[in-house]
CSV table of C-alpha atoms in Angstrom, one decimal:
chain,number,residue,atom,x,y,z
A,27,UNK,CA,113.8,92.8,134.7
A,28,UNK,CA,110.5,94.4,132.9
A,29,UNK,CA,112.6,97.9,132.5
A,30,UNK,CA,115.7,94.9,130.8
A,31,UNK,CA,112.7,93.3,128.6
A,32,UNK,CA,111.9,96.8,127.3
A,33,UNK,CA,115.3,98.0,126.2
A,34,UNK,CA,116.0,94.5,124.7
A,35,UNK,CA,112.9,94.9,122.5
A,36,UNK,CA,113.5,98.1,121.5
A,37,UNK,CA,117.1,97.5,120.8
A,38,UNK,CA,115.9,94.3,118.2
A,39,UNK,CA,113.7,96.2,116.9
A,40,UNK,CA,115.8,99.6,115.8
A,41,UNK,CA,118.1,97.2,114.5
A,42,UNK,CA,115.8,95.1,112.1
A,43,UNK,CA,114.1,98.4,111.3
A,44,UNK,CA,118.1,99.6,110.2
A,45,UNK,CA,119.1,96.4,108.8
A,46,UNK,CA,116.4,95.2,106.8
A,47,UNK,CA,114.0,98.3,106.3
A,48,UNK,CA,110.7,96.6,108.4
A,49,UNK,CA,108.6,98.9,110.9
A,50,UNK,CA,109.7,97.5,115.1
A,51,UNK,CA,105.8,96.3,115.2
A,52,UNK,CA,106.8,92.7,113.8
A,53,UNK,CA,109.2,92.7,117.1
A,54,UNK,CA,107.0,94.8,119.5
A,55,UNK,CA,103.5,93.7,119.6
A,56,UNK,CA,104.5,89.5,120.1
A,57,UNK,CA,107.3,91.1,122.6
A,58,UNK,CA,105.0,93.4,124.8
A,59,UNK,CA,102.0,90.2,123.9
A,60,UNK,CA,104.8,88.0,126.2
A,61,UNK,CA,106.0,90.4,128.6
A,62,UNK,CA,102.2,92.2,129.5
A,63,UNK,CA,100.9,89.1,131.1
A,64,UNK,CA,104.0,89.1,133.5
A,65,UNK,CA,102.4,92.5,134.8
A,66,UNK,CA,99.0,91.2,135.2
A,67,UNK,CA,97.4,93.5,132.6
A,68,UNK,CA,94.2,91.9,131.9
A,69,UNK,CA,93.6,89.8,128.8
A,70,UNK,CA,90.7,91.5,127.0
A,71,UNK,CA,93.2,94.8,126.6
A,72,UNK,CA,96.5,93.3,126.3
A,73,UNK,CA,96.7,93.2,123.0
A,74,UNK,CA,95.1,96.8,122.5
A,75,UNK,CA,97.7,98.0,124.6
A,76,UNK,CA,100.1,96.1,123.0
A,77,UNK,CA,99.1,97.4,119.2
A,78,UNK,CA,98.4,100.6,120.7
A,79,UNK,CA,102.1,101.5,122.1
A,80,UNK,CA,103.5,99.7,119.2
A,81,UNK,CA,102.1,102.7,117.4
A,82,UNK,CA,103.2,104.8,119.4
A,83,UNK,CA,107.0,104.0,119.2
A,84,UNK,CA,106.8,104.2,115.6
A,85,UNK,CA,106.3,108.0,115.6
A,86,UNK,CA,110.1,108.6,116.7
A,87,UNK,CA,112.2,106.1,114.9
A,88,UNK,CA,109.6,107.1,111.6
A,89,UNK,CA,110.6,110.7,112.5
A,90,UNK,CA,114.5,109.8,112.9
A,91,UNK,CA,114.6,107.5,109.5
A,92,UNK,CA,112.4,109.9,107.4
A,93,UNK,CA,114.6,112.8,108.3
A,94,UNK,CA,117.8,110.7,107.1
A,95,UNK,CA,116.2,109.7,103.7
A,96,UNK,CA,114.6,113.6,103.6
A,97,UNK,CA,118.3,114.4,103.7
A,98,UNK,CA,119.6,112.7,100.9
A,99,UNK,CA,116.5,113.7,98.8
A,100,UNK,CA,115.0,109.9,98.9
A,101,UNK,CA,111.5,111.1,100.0
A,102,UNK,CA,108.9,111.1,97.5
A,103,UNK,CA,106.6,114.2,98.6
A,104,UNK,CA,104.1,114.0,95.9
A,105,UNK,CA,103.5,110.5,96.4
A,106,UNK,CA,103.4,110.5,99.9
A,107,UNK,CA,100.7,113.3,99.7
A,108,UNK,CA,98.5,111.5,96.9
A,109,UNK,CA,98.8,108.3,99.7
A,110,UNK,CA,98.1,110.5,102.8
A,111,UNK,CA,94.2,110.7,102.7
A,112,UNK,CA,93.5,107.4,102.5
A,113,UNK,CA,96.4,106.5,105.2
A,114,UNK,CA,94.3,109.1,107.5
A,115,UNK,CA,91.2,107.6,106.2
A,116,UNK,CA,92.8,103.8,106.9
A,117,UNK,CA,94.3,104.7,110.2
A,118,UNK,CA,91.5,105.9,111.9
A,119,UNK,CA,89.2,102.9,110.3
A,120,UNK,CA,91.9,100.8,111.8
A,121,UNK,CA,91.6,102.1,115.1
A,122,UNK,CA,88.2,102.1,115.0
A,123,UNK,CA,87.9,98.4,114.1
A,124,UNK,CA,90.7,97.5,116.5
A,125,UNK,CA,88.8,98.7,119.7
A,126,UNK,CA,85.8,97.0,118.8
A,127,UNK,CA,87.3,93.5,118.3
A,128,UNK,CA,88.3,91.3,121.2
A,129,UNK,CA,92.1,91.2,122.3
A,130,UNK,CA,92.3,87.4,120.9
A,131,UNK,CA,91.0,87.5,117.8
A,132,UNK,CA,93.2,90.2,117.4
A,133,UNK,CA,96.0,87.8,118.2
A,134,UNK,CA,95.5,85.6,115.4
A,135,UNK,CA,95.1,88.0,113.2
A,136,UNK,CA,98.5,89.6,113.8
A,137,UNK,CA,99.9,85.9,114.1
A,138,UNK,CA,98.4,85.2,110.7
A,139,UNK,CA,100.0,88.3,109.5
A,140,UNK,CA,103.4,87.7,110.7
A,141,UNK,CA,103.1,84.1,109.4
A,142,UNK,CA,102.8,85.5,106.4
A,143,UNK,CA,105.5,88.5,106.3
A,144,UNK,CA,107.6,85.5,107.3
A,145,UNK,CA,107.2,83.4,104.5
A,146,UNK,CA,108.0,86.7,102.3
A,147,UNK,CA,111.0,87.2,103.9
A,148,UNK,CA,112.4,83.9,104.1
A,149,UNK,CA,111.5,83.2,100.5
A,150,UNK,CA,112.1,86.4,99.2
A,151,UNK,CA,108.7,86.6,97.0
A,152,UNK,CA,108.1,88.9,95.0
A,153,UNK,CA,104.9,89.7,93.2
A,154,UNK,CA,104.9,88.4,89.9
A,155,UNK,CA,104.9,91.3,86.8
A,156,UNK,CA,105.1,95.0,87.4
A,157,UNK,CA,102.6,98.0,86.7
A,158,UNK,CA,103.4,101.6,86.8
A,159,UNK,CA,102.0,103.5,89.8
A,160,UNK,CA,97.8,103.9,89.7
A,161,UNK,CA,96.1,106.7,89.4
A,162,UNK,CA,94.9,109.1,92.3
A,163,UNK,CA,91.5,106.9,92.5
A,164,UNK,CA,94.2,103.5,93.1
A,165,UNK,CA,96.1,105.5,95.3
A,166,UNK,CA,93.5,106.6,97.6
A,167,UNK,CA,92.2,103.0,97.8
A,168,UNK,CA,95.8,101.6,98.3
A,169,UNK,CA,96.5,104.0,101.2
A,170,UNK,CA,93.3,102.9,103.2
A,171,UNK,CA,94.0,99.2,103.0
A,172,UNK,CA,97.3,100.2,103.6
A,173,UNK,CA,96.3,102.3,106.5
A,174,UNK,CA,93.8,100.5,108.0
A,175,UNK,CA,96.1,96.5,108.2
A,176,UNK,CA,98.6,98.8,109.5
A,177,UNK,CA,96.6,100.3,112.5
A,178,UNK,CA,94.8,97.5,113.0
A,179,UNK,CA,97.8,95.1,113.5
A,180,UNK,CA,100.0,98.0,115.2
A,181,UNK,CA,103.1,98.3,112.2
A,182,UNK,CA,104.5,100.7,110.2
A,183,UNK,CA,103.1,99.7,107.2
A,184,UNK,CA,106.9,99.3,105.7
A,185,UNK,CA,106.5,95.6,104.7
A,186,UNK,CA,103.1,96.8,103.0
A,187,UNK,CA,103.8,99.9,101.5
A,188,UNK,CA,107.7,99.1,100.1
A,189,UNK,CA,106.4,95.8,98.1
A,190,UNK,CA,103.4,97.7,96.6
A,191,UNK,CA,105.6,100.7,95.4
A,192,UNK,CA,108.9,98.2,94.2
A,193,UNK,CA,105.4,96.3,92.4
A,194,UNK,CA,104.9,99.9,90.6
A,195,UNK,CA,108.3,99.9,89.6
A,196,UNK,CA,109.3,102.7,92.5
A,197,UNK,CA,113.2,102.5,93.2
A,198,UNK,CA,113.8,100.1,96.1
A,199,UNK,CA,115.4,103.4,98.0
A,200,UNK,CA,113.0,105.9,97.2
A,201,UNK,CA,110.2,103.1,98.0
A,202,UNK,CA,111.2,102.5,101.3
A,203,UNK,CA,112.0,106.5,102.1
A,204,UNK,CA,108.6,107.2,101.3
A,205,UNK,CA,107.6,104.5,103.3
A,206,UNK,CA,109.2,105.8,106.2
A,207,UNK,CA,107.4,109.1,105.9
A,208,UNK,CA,104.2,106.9,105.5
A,209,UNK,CA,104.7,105.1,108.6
A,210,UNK,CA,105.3,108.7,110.6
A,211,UNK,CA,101.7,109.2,109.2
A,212,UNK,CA,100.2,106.3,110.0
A,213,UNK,CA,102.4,106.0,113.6
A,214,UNK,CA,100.9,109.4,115.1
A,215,UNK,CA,97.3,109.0,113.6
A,216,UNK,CA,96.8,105.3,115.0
A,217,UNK,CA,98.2,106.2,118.1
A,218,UNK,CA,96.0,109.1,118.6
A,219,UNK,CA,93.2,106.7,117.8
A,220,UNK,CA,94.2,104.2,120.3
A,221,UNK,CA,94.0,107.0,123.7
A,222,UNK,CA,90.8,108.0,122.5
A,223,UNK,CA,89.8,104.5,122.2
A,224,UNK,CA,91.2,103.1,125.3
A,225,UNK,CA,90.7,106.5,127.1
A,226,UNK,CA,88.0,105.1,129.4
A,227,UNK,CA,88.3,101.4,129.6
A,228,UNK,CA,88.0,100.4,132.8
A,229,UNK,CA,90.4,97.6,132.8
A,230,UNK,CA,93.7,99.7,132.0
A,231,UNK,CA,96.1,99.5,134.3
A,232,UNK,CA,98.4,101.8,136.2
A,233,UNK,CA,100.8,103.0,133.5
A,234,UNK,CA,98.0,103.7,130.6
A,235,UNK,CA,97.0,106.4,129.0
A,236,UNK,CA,94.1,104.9,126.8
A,237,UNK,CA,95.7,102.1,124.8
A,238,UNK,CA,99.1,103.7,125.5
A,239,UNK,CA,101.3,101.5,128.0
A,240,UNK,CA,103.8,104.4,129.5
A,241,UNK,CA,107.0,102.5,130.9
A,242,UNK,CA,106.8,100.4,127.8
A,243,UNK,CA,107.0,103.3,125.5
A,244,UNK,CA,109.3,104.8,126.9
A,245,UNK,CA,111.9,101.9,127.3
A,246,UNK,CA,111.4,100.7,123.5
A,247,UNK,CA,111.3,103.8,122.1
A,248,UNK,CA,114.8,105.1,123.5
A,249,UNK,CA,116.4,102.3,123.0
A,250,UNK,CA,115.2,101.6,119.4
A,251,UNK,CA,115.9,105.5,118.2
A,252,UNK,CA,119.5,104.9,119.0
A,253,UNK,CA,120.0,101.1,117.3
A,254,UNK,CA,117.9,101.7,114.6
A,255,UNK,CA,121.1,103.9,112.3
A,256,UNK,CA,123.9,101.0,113.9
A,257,UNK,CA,121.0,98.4,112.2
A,258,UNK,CA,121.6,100.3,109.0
A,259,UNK,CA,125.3,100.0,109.1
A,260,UNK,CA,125.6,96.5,110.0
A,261,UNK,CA,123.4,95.8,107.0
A,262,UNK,CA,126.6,96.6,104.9
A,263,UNK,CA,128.8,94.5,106.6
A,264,UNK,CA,126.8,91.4,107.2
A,265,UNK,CA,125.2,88.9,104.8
A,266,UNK,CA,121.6,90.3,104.9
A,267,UNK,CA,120.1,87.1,103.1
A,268,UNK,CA,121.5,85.1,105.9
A,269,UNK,CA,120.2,87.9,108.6
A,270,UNK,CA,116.9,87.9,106.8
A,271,UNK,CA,115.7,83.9,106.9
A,272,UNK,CA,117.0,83.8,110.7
A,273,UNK,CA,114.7,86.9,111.6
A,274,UNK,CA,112.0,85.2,109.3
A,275,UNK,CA,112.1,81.8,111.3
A,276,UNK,CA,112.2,84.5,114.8
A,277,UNK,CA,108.8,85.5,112.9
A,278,UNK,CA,107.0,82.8,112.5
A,279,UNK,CA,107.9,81.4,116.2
A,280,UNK,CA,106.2,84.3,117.5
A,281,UNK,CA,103.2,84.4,115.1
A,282,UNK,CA,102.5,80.6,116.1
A,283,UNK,CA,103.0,81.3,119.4
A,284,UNK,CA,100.2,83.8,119.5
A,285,UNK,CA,98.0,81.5,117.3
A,286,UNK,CA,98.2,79.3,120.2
A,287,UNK,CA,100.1,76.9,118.5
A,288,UNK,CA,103.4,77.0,120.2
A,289,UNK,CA,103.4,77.4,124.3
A,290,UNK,CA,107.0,79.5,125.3
């Protein structure tokens, strides 16, 4: 049933990645937040190991979606390496900051978060006025908030990085192309932070390698490499408006539920 819970996350999460451009950490860190206390992994590192594979999955279904938009010449390069230092510089802060706060805080932080990504969503909001892109200086700062919310809260940093660049009057493609590539970034950085963190936590349990839950990783990440492009199709053929407020109630269910606020 675990091994069934695993799939079915990573399969809802390839296709909202497809369908409506967001990283799978919206789905997978409430999801593995439900399903870890069924395997008796203790509190204090649930939610580390929860962010922590959460990052983890990200590399591969970043790596499958970058490659795609690479193809069809979608990726920005040089602004993707004017935001790479400070996505290193965010990701390992993240990491860092992360392992030294305790798992629930952590949970209403990401419930907060989601809370908020929800309301986006459902309302479609949009930043009001647009700018051109900053500077190197902006940049650098951008990519370490960036990096750093994104690590700490285990996502891609897709529904950060695509409204900043569609702010800065980047192409809604391109923007979330080079978001993809961002998130590969940000994916293998913060999960190489999170084993070193976790590496000799006492409280792991059979499974973990540091803040990296195996059988989890494994189950979500297949399942979500190969739904993720069937995501993308259906988002031509369905009414994404209607796909997107349903996915933003799903949201905010599960960022109340781990503010404590609703008990399922």
């Amino acid at each position: 049933m675990i091994l069934l819970a695993y799939l079915a996350v990573g399969v809802l999460a390839g296709l909202i990645a497809g369908m409506l451009g967001l990283g799978g950490g919206v789905v997978i860190v409430p999801a593995l937040a439900l399903v870890f206390p069924l395997l008796g992994i203790p509190s204090e590192v649930l939610m580390h190991l929860a962010i922590g594979t959460s990052l983890a999955v990200i590399v591969p279904t970043s790596m499958s979606s970058t490659y795609a938009h690479y193809r069809r010449g979608a990726v920005d390069l040089p602004l993707v390496r004017l935001l790479l230092p400070g996505l290193v510089v965010g990701a390992v802060l993240g990491g860092w900051l992360a392992d030294k706060l305790p798992s629930a805080l952590l949970s209403r932080v990401f419930g907060v978060f989601v809370i908020g990504v929800a309301t986006q969503i459902f309302f479609n909001a949009t930043a009001p006025g647009r700018r051109p892109l900053p500077g190197a200086a902006g940049l650098l700062t951008t990519g370490t908030v960036i990096g750093t919310m994104s690590t700490l809260l285990g996502i891609g940093g897709g529904s950060l990085t695509v409204p900043f660049l569609n702010y800065c009057r980047v192409d809604m493609r391109r923007a979330v192309a080079t978001s993809s590539a961002c998130g590969l970034v940000l994916g293998v950085i913060g999960a190489a932070v999170f084993l070193w963190a976790g590496r000799d936590h006492p409280g792991l349990p059979a499974g973990a390698i540091g803040y990296l839950y195996l059988p989890a990783f494994i189950g979500i990440a297949g399942a979500s490499v190969l739904t993720a492009p069937l995501g993308a199709r259906l988002a031509h053929s369905l009414p994404v408006v209607t796909l997107k407020r349903v996915f933003a109630v799903f949201l905010a269910m599960a960022g109340l539920r781990m503010l404590g606020v609703l008990h399922f």
